[in-house]
XYZ file of C-alpha atoms in Angstrom:
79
model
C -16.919 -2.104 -6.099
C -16.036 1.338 -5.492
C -13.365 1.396 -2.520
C -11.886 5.336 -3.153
C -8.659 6.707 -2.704
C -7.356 6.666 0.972
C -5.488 9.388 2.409
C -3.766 8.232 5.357
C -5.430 5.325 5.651
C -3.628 3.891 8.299
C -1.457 5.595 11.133
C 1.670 4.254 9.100
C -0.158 5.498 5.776
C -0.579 8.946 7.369
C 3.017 9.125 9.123
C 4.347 8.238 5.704
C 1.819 10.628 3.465
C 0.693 7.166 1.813
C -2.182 7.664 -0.591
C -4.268 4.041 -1.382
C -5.981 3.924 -4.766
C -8.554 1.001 -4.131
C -10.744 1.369 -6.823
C -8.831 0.829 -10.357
C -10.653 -0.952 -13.331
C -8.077 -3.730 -13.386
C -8.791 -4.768 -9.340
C -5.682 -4.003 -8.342
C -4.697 -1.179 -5.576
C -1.747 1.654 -6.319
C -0.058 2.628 -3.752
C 1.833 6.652 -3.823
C 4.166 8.835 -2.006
C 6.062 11.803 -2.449
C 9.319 10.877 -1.360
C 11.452 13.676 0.721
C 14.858 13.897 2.214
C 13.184 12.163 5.316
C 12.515 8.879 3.065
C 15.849 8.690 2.101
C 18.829 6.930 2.551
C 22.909 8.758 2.529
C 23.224 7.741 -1.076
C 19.700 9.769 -1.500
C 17.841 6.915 -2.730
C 14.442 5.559 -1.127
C 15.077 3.923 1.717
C 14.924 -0.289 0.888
C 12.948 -0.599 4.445
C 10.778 2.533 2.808
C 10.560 0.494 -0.430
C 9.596 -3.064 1.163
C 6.545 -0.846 3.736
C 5.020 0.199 0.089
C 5.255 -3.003 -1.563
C 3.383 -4.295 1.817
C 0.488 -1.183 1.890
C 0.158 -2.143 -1.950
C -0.019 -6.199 -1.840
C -2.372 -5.912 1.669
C -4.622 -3.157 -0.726
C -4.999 -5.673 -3.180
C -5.459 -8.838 -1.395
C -8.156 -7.129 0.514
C -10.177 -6.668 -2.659
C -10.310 -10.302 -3.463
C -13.147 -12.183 -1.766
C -13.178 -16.146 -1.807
C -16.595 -18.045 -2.915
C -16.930 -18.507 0.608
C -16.803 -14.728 1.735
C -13.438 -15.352 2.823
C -10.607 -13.029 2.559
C -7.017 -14.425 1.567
C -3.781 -13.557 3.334
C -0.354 -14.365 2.989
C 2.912 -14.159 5.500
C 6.447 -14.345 4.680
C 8.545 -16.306 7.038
């Protein structure tokens, strides 16, 4: 399945200059930024709220890749 590379996929995506690699041989999704003096924190280190908004982009890529024998499309929530 050919999904592309999004550029701003999303408004947070865009606001963020996110870019969404959907279609990699293994089925997974990369997620990439370049990170700026905006992204960063006073020790000038990514920002861990930064850090935990890619690692959700990047898991909600992937999981929407994977289809169920039913058609249906998995989720998860953290709680």
């Amino acid at each position: 399945m050919n999904q592309g590379v999004w550029h701003g996929a999303t408004g947070t995506a865009k606001l963020l200059g996110m870019r969404i690699d959907r279609d990699r041989p293994d089925g997974s999704a990369l997620v990439s930024m370049t990170v700026t003096d905006d992204h960063t924190n006073r020790h000038g280190n990514m920002h861990g709220g930064l850090i935990a908004t890619v690692l959700d982009t990047a898991m909600g890529a992937t999981a929407s890749l994977i289809r169920g024998e039913r058609g249906a499309i998995p989720f998860s929530t953290i709680s």
